[in-house]
Tab-separated table of C-alpha atoms in Angstrom:
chain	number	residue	atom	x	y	z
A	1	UNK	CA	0.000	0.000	0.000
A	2	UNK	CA	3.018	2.270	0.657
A	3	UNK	CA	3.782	1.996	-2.990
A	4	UNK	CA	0.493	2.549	-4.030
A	5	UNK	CA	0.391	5.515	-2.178
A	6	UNK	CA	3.774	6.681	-3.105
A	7	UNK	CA	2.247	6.271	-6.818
A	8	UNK	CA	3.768	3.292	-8.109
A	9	UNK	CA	0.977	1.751	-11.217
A	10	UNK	CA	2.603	-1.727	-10.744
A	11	UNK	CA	2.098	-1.509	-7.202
A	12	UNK	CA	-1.995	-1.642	-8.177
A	13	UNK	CA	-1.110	-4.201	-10.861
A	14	UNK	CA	0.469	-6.624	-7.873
A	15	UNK	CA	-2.359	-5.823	-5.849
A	16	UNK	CA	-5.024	-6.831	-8.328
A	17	UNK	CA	-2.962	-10.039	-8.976
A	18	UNK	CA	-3.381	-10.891	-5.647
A	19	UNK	CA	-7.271	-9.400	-5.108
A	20	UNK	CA	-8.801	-9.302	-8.562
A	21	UNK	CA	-10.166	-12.582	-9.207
A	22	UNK	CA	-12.094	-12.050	-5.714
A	23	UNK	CA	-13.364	-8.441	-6.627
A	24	UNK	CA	-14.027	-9.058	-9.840
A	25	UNK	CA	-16.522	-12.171	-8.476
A	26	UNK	CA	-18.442	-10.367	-6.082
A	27	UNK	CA	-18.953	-7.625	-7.861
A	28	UNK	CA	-20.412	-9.631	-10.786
A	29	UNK	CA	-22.423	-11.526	-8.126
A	30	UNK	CA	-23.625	-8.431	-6.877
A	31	UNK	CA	-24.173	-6.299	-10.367
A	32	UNK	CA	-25.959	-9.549	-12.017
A	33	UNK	CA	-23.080	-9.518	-15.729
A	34	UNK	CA	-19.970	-9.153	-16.879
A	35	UNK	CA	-20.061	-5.450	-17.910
A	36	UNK	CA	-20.943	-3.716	-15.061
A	37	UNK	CA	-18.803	-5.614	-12.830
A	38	UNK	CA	-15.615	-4.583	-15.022
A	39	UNK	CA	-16.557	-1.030	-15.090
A	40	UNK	CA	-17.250	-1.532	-11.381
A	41	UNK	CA	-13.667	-3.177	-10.638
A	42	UNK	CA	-11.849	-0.517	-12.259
A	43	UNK	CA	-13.559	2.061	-10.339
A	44	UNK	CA	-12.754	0.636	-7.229
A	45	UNK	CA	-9.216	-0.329	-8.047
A	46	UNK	CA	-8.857	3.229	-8.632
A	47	UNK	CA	-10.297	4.264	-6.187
A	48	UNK	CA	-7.772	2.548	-3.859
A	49	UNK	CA	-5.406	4.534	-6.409
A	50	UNK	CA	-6.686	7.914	-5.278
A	51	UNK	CA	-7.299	7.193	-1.341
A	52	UNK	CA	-4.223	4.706	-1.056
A	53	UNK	CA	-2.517	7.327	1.594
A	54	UNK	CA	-6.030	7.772	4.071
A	55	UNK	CA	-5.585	3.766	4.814
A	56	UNK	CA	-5.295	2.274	8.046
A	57	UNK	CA	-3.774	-0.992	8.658
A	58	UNK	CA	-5.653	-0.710	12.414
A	59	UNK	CA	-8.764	-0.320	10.485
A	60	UNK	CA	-8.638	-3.464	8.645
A	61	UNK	CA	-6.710	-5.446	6.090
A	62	UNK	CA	-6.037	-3.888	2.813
A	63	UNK	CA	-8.318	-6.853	1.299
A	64	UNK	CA	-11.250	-5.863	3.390
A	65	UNK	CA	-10.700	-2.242	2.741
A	66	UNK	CA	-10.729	-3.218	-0.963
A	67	UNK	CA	-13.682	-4.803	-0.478
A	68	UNK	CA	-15.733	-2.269	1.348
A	69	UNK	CA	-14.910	0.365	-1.599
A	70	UNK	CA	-15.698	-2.590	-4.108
A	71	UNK	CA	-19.077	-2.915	-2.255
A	72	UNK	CA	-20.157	0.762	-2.221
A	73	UNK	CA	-19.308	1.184	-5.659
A	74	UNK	CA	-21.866	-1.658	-6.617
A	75	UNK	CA	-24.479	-0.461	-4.602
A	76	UNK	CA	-23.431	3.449	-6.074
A	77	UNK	CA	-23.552	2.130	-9.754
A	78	UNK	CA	-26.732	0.489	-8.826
A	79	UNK	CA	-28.870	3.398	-7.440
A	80	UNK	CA	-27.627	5.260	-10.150
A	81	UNK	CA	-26.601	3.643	-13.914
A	82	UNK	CA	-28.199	0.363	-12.946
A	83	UNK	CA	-31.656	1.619	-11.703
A	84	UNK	CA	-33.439	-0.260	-14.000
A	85	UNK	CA	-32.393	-3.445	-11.776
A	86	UNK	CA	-35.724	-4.454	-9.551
A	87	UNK	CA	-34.789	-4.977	-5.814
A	88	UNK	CA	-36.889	-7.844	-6.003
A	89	UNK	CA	-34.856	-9.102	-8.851
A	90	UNK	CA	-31.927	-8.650	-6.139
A	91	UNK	CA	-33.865	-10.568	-3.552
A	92	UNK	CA	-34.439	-13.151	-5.870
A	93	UNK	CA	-30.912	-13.804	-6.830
A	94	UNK	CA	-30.247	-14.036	-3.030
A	95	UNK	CA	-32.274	-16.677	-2.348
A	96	UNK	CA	-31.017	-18.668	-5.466
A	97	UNK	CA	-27.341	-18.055	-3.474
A	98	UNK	CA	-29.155	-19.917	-0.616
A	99	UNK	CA	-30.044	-22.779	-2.772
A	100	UNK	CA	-26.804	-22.664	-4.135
A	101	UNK	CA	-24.703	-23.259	-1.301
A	102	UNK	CA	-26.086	-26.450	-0.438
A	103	UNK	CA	-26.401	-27.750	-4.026
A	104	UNK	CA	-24.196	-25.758	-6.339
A	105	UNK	CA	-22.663	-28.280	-8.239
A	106	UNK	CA	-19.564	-25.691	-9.861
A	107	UNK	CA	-16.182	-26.716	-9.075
A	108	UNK	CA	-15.132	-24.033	-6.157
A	109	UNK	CA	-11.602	-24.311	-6.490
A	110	UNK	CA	-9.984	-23.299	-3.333
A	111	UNK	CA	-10.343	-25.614	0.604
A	112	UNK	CA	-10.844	-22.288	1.793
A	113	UNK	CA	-14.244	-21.994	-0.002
A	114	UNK	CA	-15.235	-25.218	0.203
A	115	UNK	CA	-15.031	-24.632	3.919
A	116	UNK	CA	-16.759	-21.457	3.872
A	117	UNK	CA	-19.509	-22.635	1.710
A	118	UNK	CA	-20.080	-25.724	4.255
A	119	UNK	CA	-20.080	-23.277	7.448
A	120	UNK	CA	-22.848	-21.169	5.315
A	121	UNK	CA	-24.572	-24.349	4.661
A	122	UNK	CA	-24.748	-25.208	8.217
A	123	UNK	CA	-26.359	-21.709	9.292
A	124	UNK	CA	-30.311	-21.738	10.679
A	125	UNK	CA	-32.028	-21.118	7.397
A	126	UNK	CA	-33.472	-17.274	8.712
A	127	UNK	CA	-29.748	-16.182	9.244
A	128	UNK	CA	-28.717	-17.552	6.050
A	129	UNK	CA	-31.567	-15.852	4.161
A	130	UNK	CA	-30.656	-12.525	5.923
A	131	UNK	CA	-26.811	-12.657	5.557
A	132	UNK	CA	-27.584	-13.532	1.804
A	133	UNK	CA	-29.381	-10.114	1.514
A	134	UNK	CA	-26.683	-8.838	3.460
A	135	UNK	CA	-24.307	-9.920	0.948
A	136	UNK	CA	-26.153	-9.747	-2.728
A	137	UNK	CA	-28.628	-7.216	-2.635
A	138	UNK	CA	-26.900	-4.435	-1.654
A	139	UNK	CA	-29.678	-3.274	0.893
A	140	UNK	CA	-28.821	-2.098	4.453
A	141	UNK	CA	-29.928	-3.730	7.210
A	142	UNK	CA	-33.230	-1.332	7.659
A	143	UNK	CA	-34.441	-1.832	3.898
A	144	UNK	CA	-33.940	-5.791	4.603
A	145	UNK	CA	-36.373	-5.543	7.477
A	146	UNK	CA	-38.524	-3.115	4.961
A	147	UNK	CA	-37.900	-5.379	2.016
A	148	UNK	CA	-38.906	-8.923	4.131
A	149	UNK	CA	-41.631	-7.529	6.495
A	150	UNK	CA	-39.449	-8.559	9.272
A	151	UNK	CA	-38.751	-6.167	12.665
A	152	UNK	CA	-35.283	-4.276	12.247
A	153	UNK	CA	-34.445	-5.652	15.735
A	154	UNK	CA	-34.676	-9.291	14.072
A	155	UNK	CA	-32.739	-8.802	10.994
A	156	UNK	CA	-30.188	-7.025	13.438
A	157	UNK	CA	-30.028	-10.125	15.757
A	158	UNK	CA	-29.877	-12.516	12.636
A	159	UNK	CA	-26.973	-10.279	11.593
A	160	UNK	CA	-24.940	-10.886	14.397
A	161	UNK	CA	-25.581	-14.452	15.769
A	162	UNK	CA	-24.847	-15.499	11.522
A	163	UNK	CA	-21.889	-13.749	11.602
A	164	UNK	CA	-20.431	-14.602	14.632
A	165	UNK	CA	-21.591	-18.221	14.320
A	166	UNK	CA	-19.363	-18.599	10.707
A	167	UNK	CA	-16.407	-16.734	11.896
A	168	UNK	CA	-16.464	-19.166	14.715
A	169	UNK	CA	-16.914	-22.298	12.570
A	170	UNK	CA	-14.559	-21.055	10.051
A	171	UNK	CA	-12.060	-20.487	13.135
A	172	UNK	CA	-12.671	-24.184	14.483
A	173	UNK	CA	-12.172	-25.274	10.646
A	174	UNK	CA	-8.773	-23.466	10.466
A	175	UNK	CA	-7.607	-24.924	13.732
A	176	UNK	CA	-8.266	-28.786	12.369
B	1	UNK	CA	-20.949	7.833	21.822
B	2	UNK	CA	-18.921	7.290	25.719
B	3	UNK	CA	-15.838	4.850	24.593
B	4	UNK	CA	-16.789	2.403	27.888
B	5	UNK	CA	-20.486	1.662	26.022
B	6	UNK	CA	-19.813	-0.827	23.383
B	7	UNK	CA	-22.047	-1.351	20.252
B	8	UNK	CA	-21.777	-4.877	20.402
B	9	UNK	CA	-24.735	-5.820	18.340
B	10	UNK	CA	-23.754	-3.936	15.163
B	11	UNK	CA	-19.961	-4.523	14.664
B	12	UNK	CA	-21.139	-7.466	12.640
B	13	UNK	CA	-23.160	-5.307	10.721
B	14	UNK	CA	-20.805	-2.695	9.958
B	15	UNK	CA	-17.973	-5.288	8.655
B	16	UNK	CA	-20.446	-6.032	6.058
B	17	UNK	CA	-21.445	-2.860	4.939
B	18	UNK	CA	-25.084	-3.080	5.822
B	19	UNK	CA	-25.345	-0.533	8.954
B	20	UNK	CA	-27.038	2.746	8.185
B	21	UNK	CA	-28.234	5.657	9.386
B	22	UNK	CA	-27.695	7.163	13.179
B	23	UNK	CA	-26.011	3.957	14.280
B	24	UNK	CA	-23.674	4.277	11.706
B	25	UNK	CA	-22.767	7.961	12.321
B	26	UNK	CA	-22.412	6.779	16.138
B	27	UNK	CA	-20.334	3.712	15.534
B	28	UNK	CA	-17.744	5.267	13.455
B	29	UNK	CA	-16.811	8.103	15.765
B	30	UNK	CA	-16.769	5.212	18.737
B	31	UNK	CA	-14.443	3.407	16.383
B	32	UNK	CA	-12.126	5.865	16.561
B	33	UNK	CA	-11.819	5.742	20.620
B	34	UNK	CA	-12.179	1.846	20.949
B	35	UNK	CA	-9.428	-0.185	19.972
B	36	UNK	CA	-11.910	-3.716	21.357
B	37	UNK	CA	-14.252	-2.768	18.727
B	38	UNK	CA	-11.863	-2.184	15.760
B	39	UNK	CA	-9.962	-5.777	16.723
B	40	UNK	CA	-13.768	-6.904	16.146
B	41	UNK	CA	-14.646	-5.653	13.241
B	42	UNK	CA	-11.463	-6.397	11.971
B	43	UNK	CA	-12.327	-10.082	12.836
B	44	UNK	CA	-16.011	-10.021	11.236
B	45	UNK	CA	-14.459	-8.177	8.208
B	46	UNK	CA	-12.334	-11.188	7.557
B	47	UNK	CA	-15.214	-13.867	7.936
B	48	UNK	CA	-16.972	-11.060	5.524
B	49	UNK	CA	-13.740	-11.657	2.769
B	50	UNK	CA	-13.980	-15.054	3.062
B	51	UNK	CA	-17.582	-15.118	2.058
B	52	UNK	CA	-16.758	-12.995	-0.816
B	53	UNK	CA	-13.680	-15.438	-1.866
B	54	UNK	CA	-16.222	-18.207	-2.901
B	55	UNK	CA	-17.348	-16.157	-5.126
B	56	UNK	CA	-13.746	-15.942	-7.269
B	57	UNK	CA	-14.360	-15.766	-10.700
B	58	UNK	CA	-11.866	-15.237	-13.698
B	59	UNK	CA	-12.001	-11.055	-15.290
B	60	UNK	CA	-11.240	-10.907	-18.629
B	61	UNK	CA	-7.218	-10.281	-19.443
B	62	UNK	CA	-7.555	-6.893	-20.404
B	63	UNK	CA	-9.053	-5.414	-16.987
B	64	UNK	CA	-5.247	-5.688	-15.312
B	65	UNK	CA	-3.492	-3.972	-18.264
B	66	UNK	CA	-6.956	-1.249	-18.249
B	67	UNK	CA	-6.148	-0.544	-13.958
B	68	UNK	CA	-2.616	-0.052	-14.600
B	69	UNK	CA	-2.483	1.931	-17.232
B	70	UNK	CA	-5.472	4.143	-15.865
B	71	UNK	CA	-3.332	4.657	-12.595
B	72	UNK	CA	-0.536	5.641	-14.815
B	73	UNK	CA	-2.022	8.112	-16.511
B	74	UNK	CA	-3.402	9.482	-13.461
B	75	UNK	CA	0.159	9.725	-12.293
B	76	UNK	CA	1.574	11.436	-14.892
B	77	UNK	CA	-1.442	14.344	-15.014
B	78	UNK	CA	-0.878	15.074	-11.703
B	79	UNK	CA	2.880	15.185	-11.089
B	80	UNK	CA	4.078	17.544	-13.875
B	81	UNK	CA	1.298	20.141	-12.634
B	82	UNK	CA	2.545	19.371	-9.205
B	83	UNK	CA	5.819	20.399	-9.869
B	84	UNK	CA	5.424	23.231	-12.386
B	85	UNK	CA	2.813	24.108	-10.260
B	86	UNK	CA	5.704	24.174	-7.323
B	87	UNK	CA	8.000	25.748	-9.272
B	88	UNK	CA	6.002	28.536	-10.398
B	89	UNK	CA	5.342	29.159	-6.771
B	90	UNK	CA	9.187	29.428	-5.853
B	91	UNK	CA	10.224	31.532	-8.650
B	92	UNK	CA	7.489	34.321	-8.383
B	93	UNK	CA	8.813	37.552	-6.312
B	94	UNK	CA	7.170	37.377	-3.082
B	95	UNK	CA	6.446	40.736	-1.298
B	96	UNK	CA	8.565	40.864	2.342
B	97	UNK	CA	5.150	40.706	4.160
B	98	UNK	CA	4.250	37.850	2.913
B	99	UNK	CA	7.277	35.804	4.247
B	100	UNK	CA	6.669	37.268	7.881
B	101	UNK	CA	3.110	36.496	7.806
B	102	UNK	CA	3.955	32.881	6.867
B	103	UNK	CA	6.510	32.862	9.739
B	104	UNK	CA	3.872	34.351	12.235
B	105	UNK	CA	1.403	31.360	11.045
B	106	UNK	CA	4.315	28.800	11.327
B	107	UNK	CA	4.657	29.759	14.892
B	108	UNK	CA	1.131	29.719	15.813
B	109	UNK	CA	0.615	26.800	14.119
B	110	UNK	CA	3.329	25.112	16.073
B	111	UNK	CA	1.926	26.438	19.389
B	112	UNK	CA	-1.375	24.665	19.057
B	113	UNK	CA	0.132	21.527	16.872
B	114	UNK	CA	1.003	19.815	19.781
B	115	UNK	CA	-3.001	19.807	21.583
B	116	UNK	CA	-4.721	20.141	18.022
B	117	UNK	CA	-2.521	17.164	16.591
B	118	UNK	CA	-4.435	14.383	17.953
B	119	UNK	CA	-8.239	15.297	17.120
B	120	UNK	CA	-7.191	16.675	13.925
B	121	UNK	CA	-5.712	13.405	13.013
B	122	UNK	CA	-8.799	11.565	14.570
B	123	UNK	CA	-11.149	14.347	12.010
B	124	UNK	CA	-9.312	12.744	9.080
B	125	UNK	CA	-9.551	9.380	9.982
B	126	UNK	CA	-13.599	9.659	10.434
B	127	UNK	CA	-13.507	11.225	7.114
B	128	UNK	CA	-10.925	9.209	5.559
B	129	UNK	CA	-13.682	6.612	6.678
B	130	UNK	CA	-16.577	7.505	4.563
B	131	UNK	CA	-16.540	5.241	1.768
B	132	UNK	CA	-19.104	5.343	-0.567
B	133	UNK	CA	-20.016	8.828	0.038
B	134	UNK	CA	-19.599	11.984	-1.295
B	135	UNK	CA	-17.605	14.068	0.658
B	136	UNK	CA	-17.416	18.030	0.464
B	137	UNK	CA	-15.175	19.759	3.011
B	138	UNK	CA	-16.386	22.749	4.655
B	139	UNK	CA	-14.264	25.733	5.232
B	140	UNK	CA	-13.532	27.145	8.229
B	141	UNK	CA	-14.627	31.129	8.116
B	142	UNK	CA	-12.033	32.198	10.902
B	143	UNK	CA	-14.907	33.129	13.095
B	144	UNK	CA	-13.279	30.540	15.518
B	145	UNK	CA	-9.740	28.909	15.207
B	146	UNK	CA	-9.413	25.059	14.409
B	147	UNK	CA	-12.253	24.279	13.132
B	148	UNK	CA	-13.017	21.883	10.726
B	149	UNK	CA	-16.459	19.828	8.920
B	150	UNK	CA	-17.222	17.956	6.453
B	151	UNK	CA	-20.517	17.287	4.728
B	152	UNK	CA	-20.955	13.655	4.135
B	153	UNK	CA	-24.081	12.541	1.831
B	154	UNK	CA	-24.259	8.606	2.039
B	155	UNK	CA	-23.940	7.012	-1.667
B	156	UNK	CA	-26.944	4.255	-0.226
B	157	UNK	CA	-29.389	7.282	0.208
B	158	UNK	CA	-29.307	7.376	3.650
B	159	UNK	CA	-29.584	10.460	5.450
B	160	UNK	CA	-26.599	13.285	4.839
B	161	UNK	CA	-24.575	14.011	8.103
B	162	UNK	CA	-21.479	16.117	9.071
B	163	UNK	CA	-18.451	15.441	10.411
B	164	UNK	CA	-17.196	18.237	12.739
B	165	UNK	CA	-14.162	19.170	14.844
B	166	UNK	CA	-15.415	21.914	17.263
B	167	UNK	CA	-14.326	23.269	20.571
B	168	UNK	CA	-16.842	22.993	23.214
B	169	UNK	CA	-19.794	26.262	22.414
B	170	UNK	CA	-19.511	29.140	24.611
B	171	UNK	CA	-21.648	28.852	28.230
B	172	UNK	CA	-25.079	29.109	27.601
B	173	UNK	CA	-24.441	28.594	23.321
B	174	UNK	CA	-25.047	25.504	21.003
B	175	UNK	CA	-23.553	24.464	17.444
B	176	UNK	CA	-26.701	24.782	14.957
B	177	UNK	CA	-26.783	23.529	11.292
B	178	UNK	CA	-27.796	25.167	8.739
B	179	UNK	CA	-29.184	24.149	5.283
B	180	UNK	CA	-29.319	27.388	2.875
B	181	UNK	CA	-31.594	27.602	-0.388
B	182	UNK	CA	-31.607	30.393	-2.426
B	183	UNK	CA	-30.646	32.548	0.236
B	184	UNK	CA	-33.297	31.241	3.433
B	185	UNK	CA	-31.447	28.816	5.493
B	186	UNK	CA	-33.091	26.272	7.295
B	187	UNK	CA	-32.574	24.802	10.960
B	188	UNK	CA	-30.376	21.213	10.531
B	189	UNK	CA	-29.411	20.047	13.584
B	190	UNK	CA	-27.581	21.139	16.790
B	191	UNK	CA	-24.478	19.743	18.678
B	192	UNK	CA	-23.270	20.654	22.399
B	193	UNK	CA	-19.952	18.101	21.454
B	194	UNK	CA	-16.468	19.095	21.847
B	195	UNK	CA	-13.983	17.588	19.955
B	196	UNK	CA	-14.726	15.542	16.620
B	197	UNK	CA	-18.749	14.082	16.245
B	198	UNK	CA	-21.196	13.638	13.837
B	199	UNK	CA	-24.399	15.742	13.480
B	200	UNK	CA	-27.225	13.998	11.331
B	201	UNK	CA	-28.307	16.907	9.076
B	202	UNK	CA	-32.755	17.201	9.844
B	203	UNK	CA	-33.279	19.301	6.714
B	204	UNK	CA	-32.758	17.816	2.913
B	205	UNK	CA	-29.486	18.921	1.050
B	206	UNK	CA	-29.732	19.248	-2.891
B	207	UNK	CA	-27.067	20.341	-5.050
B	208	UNK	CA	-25.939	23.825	-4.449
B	209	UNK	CA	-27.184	24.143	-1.277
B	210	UNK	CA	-25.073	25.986	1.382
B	211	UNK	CA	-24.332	24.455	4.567
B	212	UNK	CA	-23.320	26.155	7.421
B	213	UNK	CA	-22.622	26.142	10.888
B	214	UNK	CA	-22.978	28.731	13.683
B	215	UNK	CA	-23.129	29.427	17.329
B	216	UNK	CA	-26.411	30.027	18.525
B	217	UNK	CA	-27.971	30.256	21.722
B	218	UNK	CA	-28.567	27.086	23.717
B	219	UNK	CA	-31.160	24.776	22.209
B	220	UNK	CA	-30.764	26.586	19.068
B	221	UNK	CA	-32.911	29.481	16.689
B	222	UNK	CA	-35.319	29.286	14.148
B	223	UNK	CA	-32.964	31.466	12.464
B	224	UNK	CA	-29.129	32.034	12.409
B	225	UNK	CA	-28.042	34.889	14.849
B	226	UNK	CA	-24.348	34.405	14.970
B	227	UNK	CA	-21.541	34.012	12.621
B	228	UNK	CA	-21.249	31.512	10.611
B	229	UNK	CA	-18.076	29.061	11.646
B	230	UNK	CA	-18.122	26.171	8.616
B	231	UNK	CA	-19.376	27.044	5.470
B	232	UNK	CA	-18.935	25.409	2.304
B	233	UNK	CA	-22.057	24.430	-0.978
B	234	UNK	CA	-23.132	20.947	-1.410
């Protein structure tokens, strides 16, 4: 990141190396095609151009820092150039995800994945559906309780107890 | 926020990106203070990447080479204005006031860099920390020394808020908000905090709007009575 900040271009080329494949996925998974999620991950690689000197490595990794831009950008390009997209459409696709991690049937490549996808598989079915939102839609956690009819105070718990209850698994999975 | 209550129940929330509105604001000043809750969200951020790594999927070849090369052109607009820029500067005659007022600044500056140095690094953290927002900085009008703000407007829609670095308002006084359209200024918000907080703003902000901030008596005035501190146009 010091390079990057110190405005080194291959700096961001070694950083995408290492990143891309991962941005590039979500943000397709969150922006529905190819296209936008290209224009997407450039914006947000360069966006890690222009801010690389206001990170904080007691904030958070540089991945998840990455990520959080990557994620804001999707959710910007949707509520602006991809307004046509229905938020039920977005739902939708979230609950296929559900489906998909107990059935998806596409060679995940990596242990690590594998492992996640098991720990997600493993979740009560409400905290799934809610981290899946979480995840997909792009909605915050008010428009999920909006969006499902279910009390903010319950989408908040279901927040949480998923969350904490795959970082634990995935810690008891990294300690085997 | 006090540092010793701990949002427990939406660290989770914020790693992912899905907190919003007041607890949001309140969570990422408390962030700043609480090094528990950082090592936490930290933590849930991580589970939060992991989740996203199962999603890996192959960008076409080109996007690298289109990253690169958009950083390096970015790189070479900004550096040859940056130094002509500099060396314009340097080489212009400079009237002998102007040197002595810079030296009077200098030393004033280094008088208060010691007490200011921590909260002003802790303002541009907090700012530094809105992603996905738009961002304007206010200026400060020199009604009052070391002040700074920042409008913040949310990219998700959420409600627009600003980040301030105030001293504590006079006895009896309060911070008040302003939102100004075409020329009538309406009541936003008002803050007793010292130091740096966030202020929700109460009244919509559109494009071109001013915002401002002044002190005002305590519990705050229909309309604005004192100076304005911040200013700056949406």
């Amino acid at each position: 990141m010091a390079r990057i900040a110190g405005g080194d271009p291959a700096a961001l080329g070694e950083l995408y190396d290492r990143y891309g494949r991962t941005v590039f996925g979500i943000l397709y998974r969150l922006l529905g095609s190819a296209e936008p999620a290209e224009e997407v991950t450039q914006d947000a690689f360069h966006a890690v151009w222009r801010r690389a000197a206001t990170y904080r490595v007691d904030r958070g990794s540089v991945r998840t820092w990455l990520l959080a831009i990557a994620r804001n950008a999707a959710i910007d390009w949707r509520r602006t150039k991809g307004k046509r997209l229905e938020r039920e459409a977005a739902i939708d696709e979230a609950a296929e995800l559900i489906e998909e991690t107990r059935v998806d049937d596409r060679v995940i490549a990596s242990l690590r994945a594998e492992r996640v996808r098991a720990a997600v598989a493993v979740l009560p079915d409400e905290q799934r559906v809610v981290l899946s939102l979480a995840f997909w839609s792009g909605l915050s956690q008010s428009e999920i309780a909006e969006r499902t009819g279910t009390p903010l105070g319950t989408v908040k718990s279901r927040v949480r107890l998923g969350m904490s209850k795959l970082r634990e698994r995935l810690r008891l999975e990294g300690e085997r | 926020m006090n540092a010793t209550v701990h949002p427990l129940d939406d660290l989770a929330a914020y790693a992912l990106g899905v907190l919003d509105g007041d607890e949001l604001r309140a969570l990422t000043v408390h962030l700043e203070s609480c090094a528990s809750c950082r090592a936490e969200v930290r933590s849930f951020a991580e589970t939060a990447w992991a989740i996203a790594e199962t999603q890996g999927r192959d960008a076409p070849p080109r996007m690298r080479a289109a990253i690169v090369e958009r950083a390096r052109q970015d790189a070479e607009r900004r550096a040859p204005r940056r130094f002509a820029g500099l060396w314009r500067e340097l080489l212009r005659p400079v009237p002998l006031v102007v040197p002595l007022a810079l030296a009077a600044v200098l030393l004033v500056a280094l008088v208060g860099y010691g007490s200011a140095r921590r909260d002003a690094d802790r303002y541009a953290t907090v700012v530094a920390g809105a992603v996905g927002a738009r961002v304007v900085s206010l200026a400060a009008t020199g009604a009052v020394a070391g002040v700074r703000g920042s409008l913040v407007v949310p990219a998700n829609g959420g409600a627009p808020y600003l980040i301030l670095d105030l001293p504590a308002p006079a006895s009896g006084k309060t911070w008040e908000a302003w939102v100004i359209r075409g020329g009538t200024p309406v009541r936003a918000g008002v803050t007793d905090a010292r130091g740096v907080t966030a202020l929700t703003l109460t009244a919509n902000v559109a494009g071109g709007d001013t915002i401002a901030v002044t002190e005002e008596p305590a519990g705050g005035v229909d309309a604005p009575t004192g100076r304005a501190v911040l200013a700056g146009t949406s």
